[in-house]
Coordinates of C-alpha atoms in Angstrom, one line a residue:
X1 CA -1.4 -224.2 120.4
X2 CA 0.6 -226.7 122.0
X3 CA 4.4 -225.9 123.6
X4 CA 5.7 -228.5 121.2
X5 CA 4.5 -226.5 118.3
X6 CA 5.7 -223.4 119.5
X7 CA 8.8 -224.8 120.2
X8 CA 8.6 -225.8 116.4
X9 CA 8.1 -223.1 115.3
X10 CA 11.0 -220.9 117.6
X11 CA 13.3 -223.4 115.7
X12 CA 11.7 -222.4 112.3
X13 CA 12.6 -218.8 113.6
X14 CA 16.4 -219.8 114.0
X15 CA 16.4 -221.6 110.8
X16 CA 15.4 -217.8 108.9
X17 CA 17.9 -216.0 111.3
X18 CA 20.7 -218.2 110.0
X19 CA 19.4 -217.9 106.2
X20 CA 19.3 -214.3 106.6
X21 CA 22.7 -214.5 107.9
X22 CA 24.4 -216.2 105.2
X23 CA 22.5 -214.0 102.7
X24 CA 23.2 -210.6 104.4
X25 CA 27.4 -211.8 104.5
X26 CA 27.7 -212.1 101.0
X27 CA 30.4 -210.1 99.5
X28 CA 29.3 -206.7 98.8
X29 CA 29.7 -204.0 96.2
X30 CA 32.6 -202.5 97.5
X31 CA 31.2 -199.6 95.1
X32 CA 28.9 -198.8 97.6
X33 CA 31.8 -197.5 100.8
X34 CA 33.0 -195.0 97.7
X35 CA 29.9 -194.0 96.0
X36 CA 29.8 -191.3 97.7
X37 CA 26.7 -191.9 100.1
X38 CA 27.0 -191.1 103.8
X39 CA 28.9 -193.0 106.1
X40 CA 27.5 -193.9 109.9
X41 CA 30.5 -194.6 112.6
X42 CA 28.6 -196.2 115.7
X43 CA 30.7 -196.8 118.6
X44 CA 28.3 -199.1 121.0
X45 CA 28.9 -200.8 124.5
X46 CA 27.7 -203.0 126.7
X47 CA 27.8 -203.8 129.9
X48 CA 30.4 -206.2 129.8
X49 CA 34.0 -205.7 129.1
X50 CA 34.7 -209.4 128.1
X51 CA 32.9 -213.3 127.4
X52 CA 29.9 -213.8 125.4
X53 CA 28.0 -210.4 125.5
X54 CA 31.1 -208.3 124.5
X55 CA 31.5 -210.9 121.5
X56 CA 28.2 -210.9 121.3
X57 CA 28.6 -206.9 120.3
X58 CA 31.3 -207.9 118.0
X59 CA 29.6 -209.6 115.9
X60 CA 27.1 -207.3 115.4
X61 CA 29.4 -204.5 114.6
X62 CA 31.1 -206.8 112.4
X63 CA 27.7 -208.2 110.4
X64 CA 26.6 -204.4 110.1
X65 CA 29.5 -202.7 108.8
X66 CA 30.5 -205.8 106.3
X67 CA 26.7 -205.9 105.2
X68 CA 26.4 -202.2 105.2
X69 CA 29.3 -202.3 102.7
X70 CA 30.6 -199.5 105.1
X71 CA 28.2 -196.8 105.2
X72 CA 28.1 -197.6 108.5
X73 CA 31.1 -198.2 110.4
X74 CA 30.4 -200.1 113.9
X75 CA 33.6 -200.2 116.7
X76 CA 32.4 -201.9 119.6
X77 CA 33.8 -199.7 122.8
X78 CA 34.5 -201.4 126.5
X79 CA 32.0 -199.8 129.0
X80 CA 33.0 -196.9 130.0
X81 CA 34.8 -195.3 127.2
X82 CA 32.2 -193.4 125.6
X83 CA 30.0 -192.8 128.8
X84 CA 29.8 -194.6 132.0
X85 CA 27.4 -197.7 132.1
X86 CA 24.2 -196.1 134.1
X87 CA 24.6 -193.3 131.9
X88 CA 24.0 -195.2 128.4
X89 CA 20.2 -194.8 128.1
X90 CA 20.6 -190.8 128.6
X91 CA 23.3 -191.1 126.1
X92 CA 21.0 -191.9 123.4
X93 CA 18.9 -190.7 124.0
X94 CA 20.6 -186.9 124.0
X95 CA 22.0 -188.3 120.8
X96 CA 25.6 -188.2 122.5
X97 CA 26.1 -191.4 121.3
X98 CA 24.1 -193.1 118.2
X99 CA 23.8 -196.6 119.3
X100 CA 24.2 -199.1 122.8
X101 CA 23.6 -202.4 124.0
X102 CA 21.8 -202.2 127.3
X103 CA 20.8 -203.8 129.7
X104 CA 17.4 -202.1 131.3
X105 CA 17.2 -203.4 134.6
X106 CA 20.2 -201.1 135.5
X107 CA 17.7 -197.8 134.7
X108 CA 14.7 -199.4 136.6
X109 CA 15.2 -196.2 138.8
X110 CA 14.1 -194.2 135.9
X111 CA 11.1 -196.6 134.5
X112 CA 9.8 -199.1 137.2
X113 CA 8.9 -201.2 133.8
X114 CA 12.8 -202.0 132.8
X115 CA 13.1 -204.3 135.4
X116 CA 10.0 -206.5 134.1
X117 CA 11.6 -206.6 130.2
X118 CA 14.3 -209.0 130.9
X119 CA 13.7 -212.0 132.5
X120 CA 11.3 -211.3 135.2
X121 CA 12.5 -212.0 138.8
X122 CA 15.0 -214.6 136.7
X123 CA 12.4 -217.4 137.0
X124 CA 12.1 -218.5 133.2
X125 CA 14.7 -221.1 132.5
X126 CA 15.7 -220.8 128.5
X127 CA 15.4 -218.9 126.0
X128 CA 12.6 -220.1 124.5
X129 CA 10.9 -219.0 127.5
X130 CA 11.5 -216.2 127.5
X131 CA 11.6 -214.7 124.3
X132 CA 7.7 -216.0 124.3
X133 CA 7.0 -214.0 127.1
X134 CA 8.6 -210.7 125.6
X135 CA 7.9 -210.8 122.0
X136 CA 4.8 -213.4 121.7
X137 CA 2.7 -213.3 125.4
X138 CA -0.2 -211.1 124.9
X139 CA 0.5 -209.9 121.4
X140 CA 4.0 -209.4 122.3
X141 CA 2.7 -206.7 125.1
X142 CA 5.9 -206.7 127.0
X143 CA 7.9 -205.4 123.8
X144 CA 5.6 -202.9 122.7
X145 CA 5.4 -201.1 126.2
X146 CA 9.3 -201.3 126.4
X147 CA 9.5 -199.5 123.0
X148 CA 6.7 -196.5 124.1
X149 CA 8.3 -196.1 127.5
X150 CA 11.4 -196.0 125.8
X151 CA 9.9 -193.5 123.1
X152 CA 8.7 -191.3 125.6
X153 CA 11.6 -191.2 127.8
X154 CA 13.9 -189.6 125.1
X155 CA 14.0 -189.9 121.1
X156 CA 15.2 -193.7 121.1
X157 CA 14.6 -196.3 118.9
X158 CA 14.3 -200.0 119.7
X159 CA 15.7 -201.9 117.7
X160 CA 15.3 -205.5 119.5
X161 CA 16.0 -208.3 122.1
X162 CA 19.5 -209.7 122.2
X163 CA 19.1 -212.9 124.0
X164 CA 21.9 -214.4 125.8
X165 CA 22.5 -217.4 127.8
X166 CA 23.8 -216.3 131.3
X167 CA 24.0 -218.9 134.0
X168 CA 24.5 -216.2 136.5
X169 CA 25.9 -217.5 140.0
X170 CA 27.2 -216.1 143.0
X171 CA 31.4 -216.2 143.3
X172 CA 32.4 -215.3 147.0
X173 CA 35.5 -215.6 149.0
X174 CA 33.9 -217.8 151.2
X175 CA 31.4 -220.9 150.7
X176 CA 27.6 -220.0 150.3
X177 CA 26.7 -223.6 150.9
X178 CA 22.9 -222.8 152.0
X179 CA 20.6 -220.2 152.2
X180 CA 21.2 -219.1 155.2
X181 CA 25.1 -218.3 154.7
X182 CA 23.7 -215.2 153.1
X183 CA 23.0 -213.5 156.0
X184 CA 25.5 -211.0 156.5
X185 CA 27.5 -210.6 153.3
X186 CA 28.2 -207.8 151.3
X187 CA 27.5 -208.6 147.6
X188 CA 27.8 -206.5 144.3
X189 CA 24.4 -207.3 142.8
X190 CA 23.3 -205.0 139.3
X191 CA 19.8 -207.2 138.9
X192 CA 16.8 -205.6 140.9
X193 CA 15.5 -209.1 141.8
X194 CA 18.1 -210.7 142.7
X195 CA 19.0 -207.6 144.8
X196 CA 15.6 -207.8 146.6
X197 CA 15.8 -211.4 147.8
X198 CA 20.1 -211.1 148.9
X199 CA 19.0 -208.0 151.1
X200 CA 15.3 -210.3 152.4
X201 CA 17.6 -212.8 153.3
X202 CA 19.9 -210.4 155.4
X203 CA 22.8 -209.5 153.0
X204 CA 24.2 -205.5 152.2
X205 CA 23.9 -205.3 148.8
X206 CA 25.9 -202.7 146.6
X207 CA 26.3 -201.9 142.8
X208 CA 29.3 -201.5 140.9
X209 CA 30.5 -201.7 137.3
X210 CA 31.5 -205.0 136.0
X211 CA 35.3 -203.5 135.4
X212 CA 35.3 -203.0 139.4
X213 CA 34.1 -205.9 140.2
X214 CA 37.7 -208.2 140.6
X215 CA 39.3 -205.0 142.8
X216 CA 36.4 -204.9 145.9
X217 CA 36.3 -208.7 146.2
X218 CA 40.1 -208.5 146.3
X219 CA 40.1 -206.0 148.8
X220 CA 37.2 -206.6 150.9
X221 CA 35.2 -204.4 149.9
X222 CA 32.5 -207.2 148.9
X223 CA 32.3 -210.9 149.9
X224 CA 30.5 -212.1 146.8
X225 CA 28.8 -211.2 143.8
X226 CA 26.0 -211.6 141.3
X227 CA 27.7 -211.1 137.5
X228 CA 27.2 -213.2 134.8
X229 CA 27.9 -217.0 134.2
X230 CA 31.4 -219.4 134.7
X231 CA 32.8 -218.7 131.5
X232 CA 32.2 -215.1 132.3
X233 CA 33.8 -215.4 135.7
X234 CA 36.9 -216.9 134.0
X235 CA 37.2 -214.4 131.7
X236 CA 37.4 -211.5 134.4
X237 CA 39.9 -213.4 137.0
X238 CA 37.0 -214.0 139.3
X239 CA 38.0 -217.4 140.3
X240 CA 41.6 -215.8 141.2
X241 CA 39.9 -213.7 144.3
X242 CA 36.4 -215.1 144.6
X243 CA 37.1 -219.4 144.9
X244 CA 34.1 -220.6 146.2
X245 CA 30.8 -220.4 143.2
X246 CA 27.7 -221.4 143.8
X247 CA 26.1 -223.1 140.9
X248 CA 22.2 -223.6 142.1
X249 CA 20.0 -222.0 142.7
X250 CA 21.1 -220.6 139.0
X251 CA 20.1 -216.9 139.5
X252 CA 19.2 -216.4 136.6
X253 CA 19.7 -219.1 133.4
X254 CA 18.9 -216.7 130.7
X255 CA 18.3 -212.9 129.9
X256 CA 18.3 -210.5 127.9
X257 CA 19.9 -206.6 126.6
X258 CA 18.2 -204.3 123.8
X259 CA 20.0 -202.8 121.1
X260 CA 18.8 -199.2 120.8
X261 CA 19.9 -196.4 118.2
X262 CA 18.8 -192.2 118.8
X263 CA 15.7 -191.6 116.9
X264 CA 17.3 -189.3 114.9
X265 CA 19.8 -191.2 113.6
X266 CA 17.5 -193.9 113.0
X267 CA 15.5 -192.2 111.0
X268 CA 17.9 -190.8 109.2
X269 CA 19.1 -194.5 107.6
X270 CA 17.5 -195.9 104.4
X271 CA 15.4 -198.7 104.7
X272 CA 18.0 -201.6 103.6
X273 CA 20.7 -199.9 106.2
X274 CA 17.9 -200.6 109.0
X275 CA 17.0 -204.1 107.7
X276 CA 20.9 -205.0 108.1
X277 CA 21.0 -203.5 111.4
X278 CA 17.5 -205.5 112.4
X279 CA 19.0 -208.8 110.9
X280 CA 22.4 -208.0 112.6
X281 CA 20.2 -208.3 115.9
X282 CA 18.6 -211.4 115.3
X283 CA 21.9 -213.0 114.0
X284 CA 23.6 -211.8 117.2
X285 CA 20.8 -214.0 119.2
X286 CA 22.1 -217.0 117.3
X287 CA 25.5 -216.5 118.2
X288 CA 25.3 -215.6 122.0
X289 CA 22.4 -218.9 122.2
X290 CA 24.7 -221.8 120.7
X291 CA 28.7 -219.8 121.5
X292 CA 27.2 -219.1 125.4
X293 CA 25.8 -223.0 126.3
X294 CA 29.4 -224.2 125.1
X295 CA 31.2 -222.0 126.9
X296 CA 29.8 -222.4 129.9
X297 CA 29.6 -226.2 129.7
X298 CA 33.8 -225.8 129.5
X299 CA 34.1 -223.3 132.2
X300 CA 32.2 -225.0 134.6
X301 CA 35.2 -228.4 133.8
X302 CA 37.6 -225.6 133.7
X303 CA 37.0 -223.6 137.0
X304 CA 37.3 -226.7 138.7
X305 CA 39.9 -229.0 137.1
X306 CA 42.3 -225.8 136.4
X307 CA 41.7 -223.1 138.9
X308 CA 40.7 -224.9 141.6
X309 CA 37.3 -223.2 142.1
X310 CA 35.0 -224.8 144.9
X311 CA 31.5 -225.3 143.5
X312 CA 28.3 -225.0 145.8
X313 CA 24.9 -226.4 145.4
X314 CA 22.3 -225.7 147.4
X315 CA 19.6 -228.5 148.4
X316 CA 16.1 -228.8 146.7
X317 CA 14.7 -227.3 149.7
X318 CA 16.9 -224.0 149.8
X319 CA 16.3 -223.4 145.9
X320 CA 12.7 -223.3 146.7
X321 CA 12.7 -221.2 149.5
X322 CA 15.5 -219.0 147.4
X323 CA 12.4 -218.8 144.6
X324 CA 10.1 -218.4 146.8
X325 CA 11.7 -215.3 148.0
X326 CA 12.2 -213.7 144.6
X327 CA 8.6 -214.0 143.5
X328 CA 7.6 -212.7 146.9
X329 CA 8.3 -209.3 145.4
X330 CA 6.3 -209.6 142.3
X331 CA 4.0 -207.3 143.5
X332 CA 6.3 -204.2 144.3
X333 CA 6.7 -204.1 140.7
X334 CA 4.0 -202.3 140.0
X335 CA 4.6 -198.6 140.6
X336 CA 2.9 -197.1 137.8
X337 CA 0.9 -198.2 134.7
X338 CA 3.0 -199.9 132.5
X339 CA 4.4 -202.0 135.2
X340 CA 1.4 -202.8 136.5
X341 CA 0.4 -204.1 133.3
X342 CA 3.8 -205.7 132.9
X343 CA 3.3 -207.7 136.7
X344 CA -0.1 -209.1 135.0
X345 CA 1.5 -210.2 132.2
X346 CA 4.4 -212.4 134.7
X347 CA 1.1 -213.4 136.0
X348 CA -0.5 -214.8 133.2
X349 CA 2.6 -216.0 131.8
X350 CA 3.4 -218.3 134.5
X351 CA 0.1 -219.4 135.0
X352 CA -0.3 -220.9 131.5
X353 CA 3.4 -222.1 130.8
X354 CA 4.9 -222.9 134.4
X355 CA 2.4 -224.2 136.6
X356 CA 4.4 -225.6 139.3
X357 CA 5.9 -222.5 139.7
X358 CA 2.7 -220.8 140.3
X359 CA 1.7 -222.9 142.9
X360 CA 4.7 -221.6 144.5
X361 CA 4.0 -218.1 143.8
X362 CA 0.0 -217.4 144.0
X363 CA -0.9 -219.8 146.2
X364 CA 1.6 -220.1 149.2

C-alpha cells in the first residue's frame, strides 16, 4: 500500500474521531447523573502543569464527564498533587489513583521497553509517522507489547495513545549555536534519548519535574533544558531565564503519552462508560494535533518579536551529526525481550518508510 493511501486513510481516521465527537457531545439525559447509578471521580495528571498537554487533559475530562452524563466525574490535577510525576505508573497501578496521563519514557528504569513506545530516539517527524509505527507497523506490535508489559507490571489498563505535537528545543542561558557548544553544560533532560546523545556529546545531564524547571535555570543550577515546544516555553516563563532557544535540530517534532485507568476500576465500568472514555482519547488526539501546530507557529513570532528570545539553528551538517548520534544508541535498547523486539521493529520501520535516514543509521 502506498504512503499516499495510508495517509488517506489516517485522514479517514480523523474524519470518524471528529464524528464521534460531535455525537458523543450531544446533550445528555441529565436522568442518568440522578438515577441512582454509581458515580466515578477520576482525578488524572500529566506531566505538564500548563500549554497543550495540560489542555489536552482538559478536554478529556471535560468530553468524559459531559458524555458520561456524570457517572463519572473527571478533575484534571497539576503534577504533583495527587502523587509526584515518576511515581504515576505505581499509582495505578496500586489503585491509589484510578486514572493518569503518562508519559513512559520517564519509567524506562522500570521496563527498558517504555522508552521505545513513544517516538523512538525522536527521529519520526509527524504524527502520521508515528502513530503508524505504534498502532499499524507489524500488526500494531509496539502497542500490544506496551499493554502486556504494562499488564504484567501491575493491574493497569491501557487505554490508548494521546498524540501530541511537541517541537521540543533546547532553551539555555547562553547560545547553543553548534554542536559542539554542548560540551560542558548542565541540562535538565526527562527523554532517554535525548539524554544519551547531550551526555555523548560531553554535557551533565540531570532530571527534574517540569514545575522545577524555571527555578534551576534561574539559579544556576542548569544551563539549559530539554522540555517541550515554544508555546510550551512561553507558557512556563522560560524565555524570562533561559533567552537563547535553539530551534533545529528539533529534538523531537512529535510524541506521544498513554492514558491508563487501574484494572479494577476498569473493569468495573459498563461498556458504553468505556466506549466514552476510549472516544474521549481519540478526540483528545484531535485537539492536541490541530490546537498544538497553531500554537507553536505563534510562539515561535511571539518569543522573538515580544520577549526578545534569541533563536539558534544549527547547520545541515551539525543536525546530521546530532542524529547520527541519537541513533548510535539504538542498540542499547535492547535489554530484555520486549525491547529487543521493539529495537527490530525501529529497524524495520525506518527501513521501509525513511530510507535516508537509514543510510544514516545502518550503514555509517
Amino acid at each position: 500500500m502506498s504512503k499516499n493511501v495510508l495517509r488517506f486513510l489516517g485522514i479517514g481516521v480523523s474524519v470518524l474521531v471528529i464524528a464521534l465527537f460531535l455525537g458523543a457531545c450531544l446533550p445528555m439525559d441529565a436522568e442518568a447523573a440522578q438515577s441512582g447509578e454509581k458515580t466515578w471521580r477520576w482525578q488524572p495528571s500529566t506531566w505538564q502543569p500548563s500549554g497543550v498537554v495540560w489542555e489536552r487533559l482538559n478536554y478529556v475530562a471535560d468530553y468524559i464527564t459531559e458524555a458520561s452524563g456524570g457517572r463519572i466525574k473527571v478533575t484534571p490535577t497539576a503534577p504533583g498533587m495527587i502523587c509526584a510525576v515518576q511515581e504515576q505508573l505505581d499509582s495505578v497501578a496500586r489503585g491509589s489513583t484510578p486514572a493518569m496521563a503518562i508519559y513512559p519514557d520517564y519509567f524506562s528504569g522500570k521496563m527498558p521497553l517504555l522508552s521505545l513506545v513513544v517516538n523512538p530516539l525522536f527521529l519520526l517527524e509527524d504524527t502520521w509517522e508515528l502513530r503508524q509505527y505504534v498502532e499499524k507497523q507489524n500488526d500494531g506490535r509496539i502497542l500490544e507489547l506496551f499493554r502486556k508489559e504494562m499488564a504484567d507490571y501491575g493491574d493497569i489498563h491501557v487505554v490508548g495513545p494521546m498524540y501530541y505535537v511537541l517541537d521540543m528545543i533546547a532553551n539555555s542561558t547562553e547560545p547553543i549555536k553548534g554542536i559542539d557548544d554542548i560540551k560542558g553544560m548542565k541540562f535538565r533532560c526527562g527523554d532517554v534519548a535525548v539524554a544519551n546523545g547531550l551526555g555523548a556529546l560531553g554535557a551533565a545531564v540531570t532530571w527534574s519535574p517540569g514545575e522545577e524547571i524555571y527555578t534551576n535555570l534561574s539559579t544556576g543550577v542548569i544551563d539549559a533544558c530539554t522540555y517541550s515546544g515554544p508555546a510550551d516555553g512561553i507558557a512556563m516563563g522560560f524565555h524570562e531565564v533561559a533567552p537563547y532557544w535553539l530551534r533545529k535540530p528539533l529534538m523531537g517534532a512529535v510524541n506521544v503519552d498513554y492514558f491508563i485507568v487501574n484494572g479494577d476500576v476498569w473493569r468495573e465500568l459498563p461498556d458504553d462508560l468505556k466506549a466514552v472514555v476510549e472516544a474521549a482519547v481519540a478526540a483528545g488526539n484531535a485537539y492536541a494535533q490541530y490546537e498544538g501546530k497553531a500554537q507553536n507557529s505563534q510562539a515561535w513570532a511571539k518569543a522573538e518579536e515580544e520577549h526578545g528570545v534569541k533563536i539558534n539553528e544549527w547547520s545541515q551538517e551539525d543536525v546530521l551529526k546530532w542524529k547520527e548520534t541519537v541513533a548510535s544508541f539504538l542498540p542499547e535498547y535492547a535489554k530484555d525481550e520486549p525491547s529487543t523486539e521493539a529495537t527490530e521493529i525501529v529497524e524495520e520501520f525506518i527501513k521501509e518508510w525513511k530510507p535516508a535516514l537509514a543510510g544514516q543509521m545502518f550503514e555509517n
